[in-house]
C-alpha cells in the first residue's frame, strides 16, 4: 500500500531511498519503546489521532522497537517509564529513518509525518504510554 503523502512533501531528513541514520536531537527527539509495549502504544496513539499520529518508525530486528519521533528538545520534559527510552541530542543516539517508498527493510513507517502533523505529540505519547503501562488501557488482543 502506497503512503498517502507525496515524497516531495516529506521532511529533508527522510532519505530518498533505503534508510539512513539520523542523530537524535537534531531534526527530532525520539522515544524508543521495545516489543509489544511499543506496538500497543503505537496503536493507541494512532487510534487517538484518527491515524494522523505523526512519524513512527518500526524496526523489525532484534527486540522489534517503535521509534516515536518528537519535536527536537521535547523528550527531556518527561520522565519516561520503564520500557521507554528518550533519545535526545546528548550522547551518540542515532535513529534509523526509512525512505517513504522502496526497500527499507528492516525499517518501515508505522505512521508517516505530514505537513499538518510533522511530529508525534510528546504530551499525548507520554500520557497514553503511562495509561498502557498502568493498565488503564487494556491490551489489544
Short mmCIF file of N, CA and C in Angstrom, two decimals:
data_model
loop_
_atom_site.label_atom_id
_atom_site.label_comp_id
_atom_site.label_asym_id
_atom_site.label_seq_id
_atom_site.Cartn_x
_atom_site.Cartn_y
_atom_site.Cartn_z
N UNK A 1 0.84 -1.18 0.00
CA UNK A 1 0.00 0.00 0.00
C UNK A 1 0.89 1.24 0.00
N UNK A 2 0.67 2.14 -0.91
CA UNK A 2 1.47 3.35 -1.02
C UNK A 2 1.04 4.38 0.02
N UNK A 3 2.00 5.08 0.64
CA UNK A 3 1.65 6.14 1.58
C UNK A 3 0.87 7.25 0.87
N UNK A 4 -0.01 7.90 1.60
CA UNK A 4 -0.82 8.96 1.03
C UNK A 4 0.00 10.22 0.80
N UNK A 5 1.06 10.40 1.57
CA UNK A 5 1.87 11.61 1.46
C UNK A 5 2.86 11.48 0.31
N UNK A 6 3.00 12.55 -0.46
CA UNK A 6 3.97 12.58 -1.54
C UNK A 6 5.37 12.71 -0.96
N UNK A 7 6.36 12.00 -1.54
CA UNK A 7 7.73 12.14 -1.07
C UNK A 7 8.23 13.58 -1.16
N UNK A 8 7.67 14.38 -2.08
CA UNK A 8 8.08 15.77 -2.23
C UNK A 8 7.70 16.62 -1.02
N UNK A 9 6.70 16.17 -0.26
CA UNK A 9 6.24 16.93 0.90
C UNK A 9 6.88 16.45 2.20
N UNK A 10 7.74 15.46 2.12
CA UNK A 10 8.35 14.89 3.31
C UNK A 10 9.52 15.75 3.80
N UNK A 11 9.80 15.70 5.11
CA UNK A 11 10.95 16.44 5.65
C UNK A 11 12.25 16.00 4.99
N UNK A 12 13.21 16.90 4.94
CA UNK A 12 14.50 16.63 4.29
C UNK A 12 15.29 15.52 4.98
N UNK A 13 14.99 15.21 6.26
CA UNK A 13 15.73 14.18 6.96
C UNK A 13 15.27 12.76 6.60
N UNK A 14 14.24 12.64 5.79
CA UNK A 14 13.81 11.32 5.29
C UNK A 14 14.58 11.04 4.02
N UNK A 15 15.32 9.93 3.95
CA UNK A 15 16.12 9.65 2.76
C UNK A 15 15.24 9.34 1.55
N UNK A 16 15.79 9.57 0.37
CA UNK A 16 15.06 9.31 -0.87
C UNK A 16 14.91 7.82 -1.13
N UNK A 17 15.91 7.02 -0.72
CA UNK A 17 15.87 5.57 -0.91
C UNK A 17 16.47 4.89 0.31
N UNK A 18 16.13 3.62 0.48
CA UNK A 18 16.71 2.82 1.55
C UNK A 18 16.40 3.38 2.92
N UNK A 19 17.43 3.50 3.74
CA UNK A 19 17.28 4.12 5.05
C UNK A 19 18.59 4.78 5.43
N UNK A 20 18.51 5.68 6.41
CA UNK A 20 19.69 6.44 6.84
C UNK A 20 19.62 6.64 8.34
N UNK A 21 20.79 6.73 8.98
CA UNK A 21 20.86 7.04 10.40
C UNK A 21 20.81 8.55 10.58
N UNK A 22 20.01 8.98 11.53
CA UNK A 22 19.92 10.40 11.88
C UNK A 22 20.20 10.55 13.36
N UNK A 23 21.00 11.55 13.70
CA UNK A 23 21.36 11.80 15.10
C UNK A 23 20.15 12.36 15.84
N UNK A 24 19.77 11.69 16.92
CA UNK A 24 18.62 12.16 17.71
C UNK A 24 18.93 13.53 18.30
N UNK A 25 17.92 14.38 18.36
CA UNK A 25 18.04 15.70 18.92
C UNK A 25 18.35 16.78 17.90
N UNK A 26 18.66 16.40 16.67
CA UNK A 26 18.94 17.39 15.63
C UNK A 26 17.64 17.75 14.91
N UNK A 27 17.11 16.81 14.15
CA UNK A 27 15.85 17.03 13.43
C UNK A 27 14.64 16.66 14.27
N UNK A 28 14.86 15.78 15.24
CA UNK A 28 13.78 15.28 16.09
C UNK A 28 14.41 14.65 17.33
N UNK A 29 13.63 14.56 18.41
CA UNK A 29 13.93 13.67 19.53
C UNK A 29 13.20 12.38 19.21
N UNK A 30 13.58 11.30 19.86
CA UNK A 30 12.88 10.04 19.65
C UNK A 30 12.65 9.36 20.99
N UNK A 31 11.57 8.63 21.06
CA UNK A 31 11.31 7.75 22.20
C UNK A 31 11.20 6.35 21.64
N UNK A 32 12.10 5.47 22.12
CA UNK A 32 12.09 4.07 21.68
C UNK A 32 11.33 3.26 22.71
N UNK A 33 10.37 2.49 22.22
CA UNK A 33 9.60 1.58 23.08
C UNK A 33 9.71 0.21 22.45
N UNK A 34 10.18 -0.73 23.23
CA UNK A 34 10.52 -2.06 22.73
C UNK A 34 9.34 -3.03 22.81
N UNK A 35 9.26 -3.91 21.82
CA UNK A 35 8.37 -5.07 21.85
C UNK A 35 6.89 -4.74 21.78
N UNK A 36 6.12 -5.59 22.43
CA UNK A 36 4.66 -5.49 22.38
C UNK A 36 4.17 -4.18 23.00
N UNK A 37 4.90 -3.65 23.97
CA UNK A 37 4.53 -2.36 24.56
C UNK A 37 4.58 -1.28 23.48
N UNK A 38 5.61 -1.28 22.66
CA UNK A 38 5.70 -0.32 21.57
C UNK A 38 4.56 -0.45 20.57
N UNK A 39 4.21 -1.71 20.24
CA UNK A 39 3.09 -1.95 19.32
C UNK A 39 1.79 -1.41 19.91
N UNK A 40 1.56 -1.68 21.18
CA UNK A 40 0.34 -1.23 21.85
C UNK A 40 0.26 0.29 21.89
N UNK A 41 1.36 0.94 22.26
CA UNK A 41 1.35 2.40 22.35
C UNK A 41 1.17 3.02 20.96
N UNK A 42 1.82 2.47 19.95
CA UNK A 42 1.63 2.98 18.59
C UNK A 42 0.16 2.87 18.18
N UNK A 43 -0.46 1.75 18.48
CA UNK A 43 -1.88 1.56 18.17
C UNK A 43 -2.72 2.63 18.87
N UNK A 44 -2.45 2.85 20.15
CA UNK A 44 -3.25 3.81 20.93
C UNK A 44 -3.07 5.23 20.39
N UNK A 45 -1.84 5.62 20.09
CA UNK A 45 -1.58 6.97 19.57
C UNK A 45 -2.27 7.14 18.22
N UNK A 46 -2.16 6.14 17.37
CA UNK A 46 -2.78 6.24 16.05
C UNK A 46 -4.30 6.29 16.16
N UNK A 47 -4.87 5.47 17.00
CA UNK A 47 -6.31 5.47 17.17
C UNK A 47 -6.79 6.81 17.73
N UNK A 48 -6.08 7.34 18.73
CA UNK A 48 -6.47 8.60 19.36
C UNK A 48 -6.42 9.76 18.37
N UNK A 49 -5.47 9.71 17.43
CA UNK A 49 -5.29 10.81 16.48
C UNK A 49 -5.99 10.57 15.14
N UNK A 50 -6.87 9.60 15.09
CA UNK A 50 -7.56 9.25 13.85
C UNK A 50 -6.55 8.96 12.74
N UNK A 51 -5.50 8.22 13.12
CA UNK A 51 -4.45 7.76 12.23
C UNK A 51 -3.66 8.90 11.57
N UNK A 52 -3.55 10.01 12.30
CA UNK A 52 -2.70 11.14 11.92
C UNK A 52 -1.73 11.40 13.08
N UNK A 53 -0.96 10.39 13.43
CA UNK A 53 -0.14 10.40 14.64
C UNK A 53 1.18 11.14 14.50
N UNK A 54 1.64 11.34 13.27
CA UNK A 54 2.99 11.86 13.07
C UNK A 54 3.95 10.68 12.89
N UNK A 55 5.25 10.94 12.83
CA UNK A 55 6.21 9.90 12.44
C UNK A 55 6.49 8.85 13.52
N UNK A 56 6.20 7.60 13.15
CA UNK A 56 6.52 6.45 13.98
C UNK A 56 7.24 5.45 13.09
N UNK A 57 8.47 5.11 13.46
CA UNK A 57 9.29 4.17 12.69
C UNK A 57 9.28 2.84 13.42
N UNK A 58 9.10 1.77 12.66
CA UNK A 58 9.12 0.41 13.21
C UNK A 58 10.40 -0.28 12.77
N UNK A 59 11.12 -0.85 13.74
CA UNK A 59 12.30 -1.65 13.45
C UNK A 59 11.94 -3.11 13.63
N UNK A 60 12.21 -3.91 12.61
CA UNK A 60 11.83 -5.33 12.63
C UNK A 60 13.00 -6.25 12.94
N UNK A 61 14.02 -5.75 13.62
CA UNK A 61 15.13 -6.62 14.01
C UNK A 61 15.25 -6.62 15.53
N UNK A 62 15.91 -7.64 16.04
CA UNK A 62 16.12 -7.72 17.49
C UNK A 62 14.82 -7.74 18.25
N UNK A 63 14.70 -6.78 19.16
CA UNK A 63 13.53 -6.73 20.02
C UNK A 63 12.34 -5.99 19.39
N UNK A 64 12.46 -5.64 18.12
CA UNK A 64 11.38 -5.01 17.38
C UNK A 64 10.83 -3.78 18.10
N UNK A 65 11.49 -2.69 17.89
CA UNK A 65 11.16 -1.44 18.58
C UNK A 65 10.32 -0.52 17.72
N UNK A 66 9.63 0.39 18.39
CA UNK A 66 8.95 1.51 17.75
C UNK A 66 9.70 2.76 18.16
N UNK A 67 9.93 3.64 17.21
CA UNK A 67 10.56 4.93 17.46
C UNK A 67 9.54 6.02 17.17
N UNK A 68 9.15 6.74 18.20
CA UNK A 68 8.20 7.83 18.07
C UNK A 68 9.03 9.11 17.94
N UNK A 69 8.89 9.82 16.82
CA UNK A 69 9.71 10.99 16.55
C UNK A 69 8.97 12.25 17.01
N UNK A 70 9.60 12.94 17.96
CA UNK A 70 9.01 14.10 18.63
C UNK A 70 9.73 15.37 18.20
N UNK A 71 9.15 16.54 18.47
CA UNK A 71 9.86 17.78 18.16
C UNK A 71 11.21 17.82 18.89
N UNK A 72 12.23 18.37 18.26
CA UNK A 72 13.55 18.45 18.93
C UNK A 72 13.44 19.17 20.26
N UNK A 73 14.09 18.61 21.27
CA UNK A 73 14.11 19.22 22.60
C UNK A 73 12.92 18.91 23.48
N UNK A 74 11.96 18.12 23.00
CA UNK A 74 10.73 17.89 23.77
C UNK A 74 10.77 16.66 24.66
N UNK A 75 11.59 15.67 24.35
CA UNK A 75 11.56 14.39 25.09
C UNK A 75 12.06 14.53 26.51
N UNK A 76 12.97 15.45 26.75
CA UNK A 76 13.55 15.55 28.09
C UNK A 76 12.60 16.18 29.10
N UNK A 77 11.46 16.67 28.66
CA UNK A 77 10.49 17.28 29.57
C UNK A 77 9.71 16.23 30.37
N UNK A 78 9.90 14.96 30.05
CA UNK A 78 9.11 13.90 30.68
C UNK A 78 10.02 12.87 31.32
N UNK A 79 9.51 12.23 32.36
CA UNK A 79 10.20 11.10 32.99
C UNK A 79 9.54 9.84 32.44
N UNK A 80 10.15 9.29 31.41
CA UNK A 80 9.57 8.16 30.69
C UNK A 80 9.62 6.91 31.54
N UNK A 81 8.54 6.11 31.56
CA UNK A 81 8.52 4.89 32.38
C UNK A 81 9.46 3.81 31.84
N UNK A 82 9.69 2.81 32.66
CA UNK A 82 10.50 1.67 32.25
C UNK A 82 9.88 1.08 30.99
N UNK A 83 10.73 0.75 30.04
CA UNK A 83 10.26 0.23 28.75
C UNK A 83 10.31 1.27 27.65
N UNK A 84 10.53 2.54 28.04
CA UNK A 84 10.65 3.63 27.06
C UNK A 84 11.97 4.34 27.31
N UNK A 85 12.64 4.69 26.23
CA UNK A 85 13.92 5.38 26.33
C UNK A 85 13.90 6.62 25.45
N UNK A 86 14.19 7.77 26.07
CA UNK A 86 14.27 9.02 25.31
C UNK A 86 15.64 9.11 24.65
N UNK A 87 15.65 9.39 23.37
CA UNK A 87 16.87 9.59 22.62
C UNK A 87 16.93 11.07 22.24
N UNK A 88 17.90 11.77 22.83
CA UNK A 88 17.99 13.22 22.67
C UNK A 88 19.39 13.59 22.16
N UNK A 89 19.65 14.86 22.04
CA UNK A 89 20.90 15.33 21.44
C UNK A 89 22.15 14.88 22.19
N UNK A 90 22.12 14.83 23.50
CA UNK A 90 23.29 14.40 24.25
C UNK A 90 23.58 12.93 23.95
N UNK A 91 24.84 12.61 23.85
CA UNK A 91 25.22 11.23 23.58
C UNK A 91 25.27 10.94 22.09
N UNK A 92 25.40 9.69 21.79
CA UNK A 92 25.55 9.26 20.40
C UNK A 92 24.36 8.43 19.96
N UNK A 93 23.17 8.91 20.24
CA UNK A 93 21.96 8.17 19.87
C UNK A 93 21.58 8.47 18.43
N UNK A 94 21.46 7.41 17.65
CA UNK A 94 21.04 7.53 16.26
C UNK A 94 19.76 6.74 16.06
N UNK A 95 18.95 7.20 15.13
CA UNK A 95 17.70 6.54 14.79
C UNK A 95 17.72 6.25 13.30
N UNK A 96 17.39 5.03 12.92
CA UNK A 96 17.25 4.68 11.52
C UNK A 96 15.95 5.24 10.98
N UNK A 97 16.03 5.92 9.86
CA UNK A 97 14.86 6.51 9.22
C UNK A 97 14.73 5.91 7.82
N UNK A 98 13.58 5.27 7.53
CA UNK A 98 13.39 4.67 6.20
C UNK A 98 12.90 5.70 5.18
N UNK A 99 13.11 5.37 3.92
CA UNK A 99 12.51 6.16 2.84
C UNK A 99 11.00 5.94 2.86
N UNK A 100 10.29 6.77 2.15
CA UNK A 100 8.83 6.63 2.08
C UNK A 100 8.44 5.43 1.22
N UNK A 101 9.22 5.18 0.16
CA UNK A 101 8.92 4.08 -0.75
C UNK A 101 10.16 3.23 -0.97
N UNK A 102 9.91 2.03 -1.50
CA UNK A 102 11.02 1.16 -1.87
C UNK A 102 11.43 0.22 -0.75
N UNK A 103 12.56 -0.42 -0.95
CA UNK A 103 13.07 -1.39 0.01
C UNK A 103 13.73 -0.68 1.17
N UNK A 104 13.18 -0.86 2.35
CA UNK A 104 13.72 -0.18 3.54
C UNK A 104 13.96 -1.16 4.69
N UNK A 105 13.82 -2.45 4.43
CA UNK A 105 13.99 -3.45 5.48
C UNK A 105 15.35 -3.24 6.16
N UNK A 106 15.42 -3.30 7.46
CA UNK A 106 14.44 -3.78 8.43
C UNK A 106 13.58 -2.68 9.05
N UNK A 107 13.52 -1.51 8.42
CA UNK A 107 12.73 -0.40 8.95
C UNK A 107 11.53 -0.14 8.05
N UNK A 108 10.46 0.34 8.65
CA UNK A 108 9.33 0.84 7.87
C UNK A 108 8.57 1.85 8.70
N UNK A 109 7.64 2.50 8.04
CA UNK A 109 6.82 3.51 8.71
C UNK A 109 5.56 2.88 9.26
N UNK A 110 5.32 3.06 10.52
CA UNK A 110 4.04 2.70 11.13
C UNK A 110 3.08 3.86 10.91
N UNK A 111 3.64 5.08 10.94
CA UNK A 111 2.87 6.29 10.68
C UNK A 111 3.84 7.33 10.11
N UNK A 112 3.45 7.97 9.02
CA UNK A 112 4.28 8.97 8.36
C UNK A 112 4.05 10.37 8.93
N UNK A 113 5.06 11.22 8.86
CA UNK A 113 4.80 12.63 9.19
C UNK A 113 3.99 13.25 8.06
N UNK A 114 3.39 14.36 8.34
CA UNK A 114 2.67 15.12 7.31
C UNK A 114 2.91 16.60 7.59
N UNK A 115 2.61 17.46 6.62
CA UNK A 115 2.76 18.89 6.88
C UNK A 115 1.92 19.35 8.08
N UNK A 116 0.78 18.71 8.28
CA UNK A 116 -0.10 19.08 9.40
C UNK A 116 0.38 18.47 10.73
N UNK A 117 1.02 17.31 10.66
CA UNK A 117 1.48 16.61 11.87
C UNK A 117 2.93 16.16 11.62
N UNK A 118 3.88 17.08 11.76
CA UNK A 118 5.27 16.73 11.46
C UNK A 118 5.94 15.87 12.51
N UNK A 119 5.36 15.84 13.73
CA UNK A 119 5.93 15.06 14.83
C UNK A 119 4.81 14.44 15.66
N UNK A 120 5.15 13.40 16.40
CA UNK A 120 4.25 12.83 17.39
C UNK A 120 4.17 13.83 18.54
N UNK A 121 2.98 14.04 19.07
CA UNK A 121 2.79 14.95 20.19
C UNK A 121 3.37 14.31 21.46
N UNK A 122 4.39 14.94 22.04
CA UNK A 122 5.11 14.36 23.19
C UNK A 122 4.20 14.16 24.39
N UNK A 123 3.35 15.12 24.68
CA UNK A 123 2.46 15.00 25.83
C UNK A 123 1.46 13.86 25.64
N UNK A 124 0.89 13.76 24.46
CA UNK A 124 -0.04 12.67 24.17
C UNK A 124 0.66 11.32 24.28
N UNK A 125 1.84 11.20 23.70
CA UNK A 125 2.59 9.94 23.78
C UNK A 125 2.85 9.57 25.23
N UNK A 126 3.31 10.52 26.02
CA UNK A 126 3.60 10.26 27.43
C UNK A 126 2.35 9.78 28.17
N UNK A 127 1.25 10.47 27.96
CA UNK A 127 0.02 10.12 28.68
C UNK A 127 -0.51 8.75 28.26
N UNK A 128 -0.53 8.46 26.97
CA UNK A 128 -1.03 7.15 26.53
C UNK A 128 -0.09 6.04 26.96
N UNK A 129 1.21 6.26 26.91
CA UNK A 129 2.18 5.27 27.40
C UNK A 129 1.95 5.00 28.87
N UNK A 130 1.79 6.07 29.66
CA UNK A 130 1.54 5.90 31.10
C UNK A 130 0.26 5.08 31.33
N UNK A 131 -0.79 5.36 30.58
CA UNK A 131 -2.04 4.62 30.75
C UNK A 131 -1.88 3.15 30.39
N UNK A 132 -1.14 2.86 29.33
CA UNK A 132 -0.92 1.47 28.93
C UNK A 132 -0.09 0.75 30.00
N UNK A 133 0.97 1.39 30.48
CA UNK A 133 1.84 0.78 31.50
C UNK A 133 1.07 0.55 32.79
N UNK A 134 0.20 1.49 33.16
CA UNK A 134 -0.58 1.38 34.40
C UNK A 134 -1.84 0.53 34.23
N UNK A 135 -2.00 -0.11 33.07
CA UNK A 135 -3.17 -0.95 32.76
C UNK A 135 -4.49 -0.20 32.79
N UNK A 136 -4.45 1.11 32.56
CA UNK A 136 -5.69 1.87 32.45
C UNK A 136 -6.31 1.67 31.07
N UNK A 137 -5.48 1.31 30.10
CA UNK A 137 -5.96 0.97 28.76
C UNK A 137 -5.69 -0.53 28.61
N UNK A 138 -6.72 -1.33 28.43
CA UNK A 138 -6.48 -2.78 28.28
C UNK A 138 -5.74 -3.10 27.00
N UNK A 139 -4.95 -4.15 27.04
CA UNK A 139 -4.18 -4.59 25.88
C UNK A 139 -5.10 -5.02 24.76
N UNK A 140 -4.74 -4.68 23.55
CA UNK A 140 -5.48 -5.11 22.35
C UNK A 140 -5.09 -6.55 22.08
N UNK A 141 -6.03 -7.40 21.89
CA UNK A 141 -5.74 -8.80 21.64
C UNK A 141 -6.31 -9.21 20.31
#
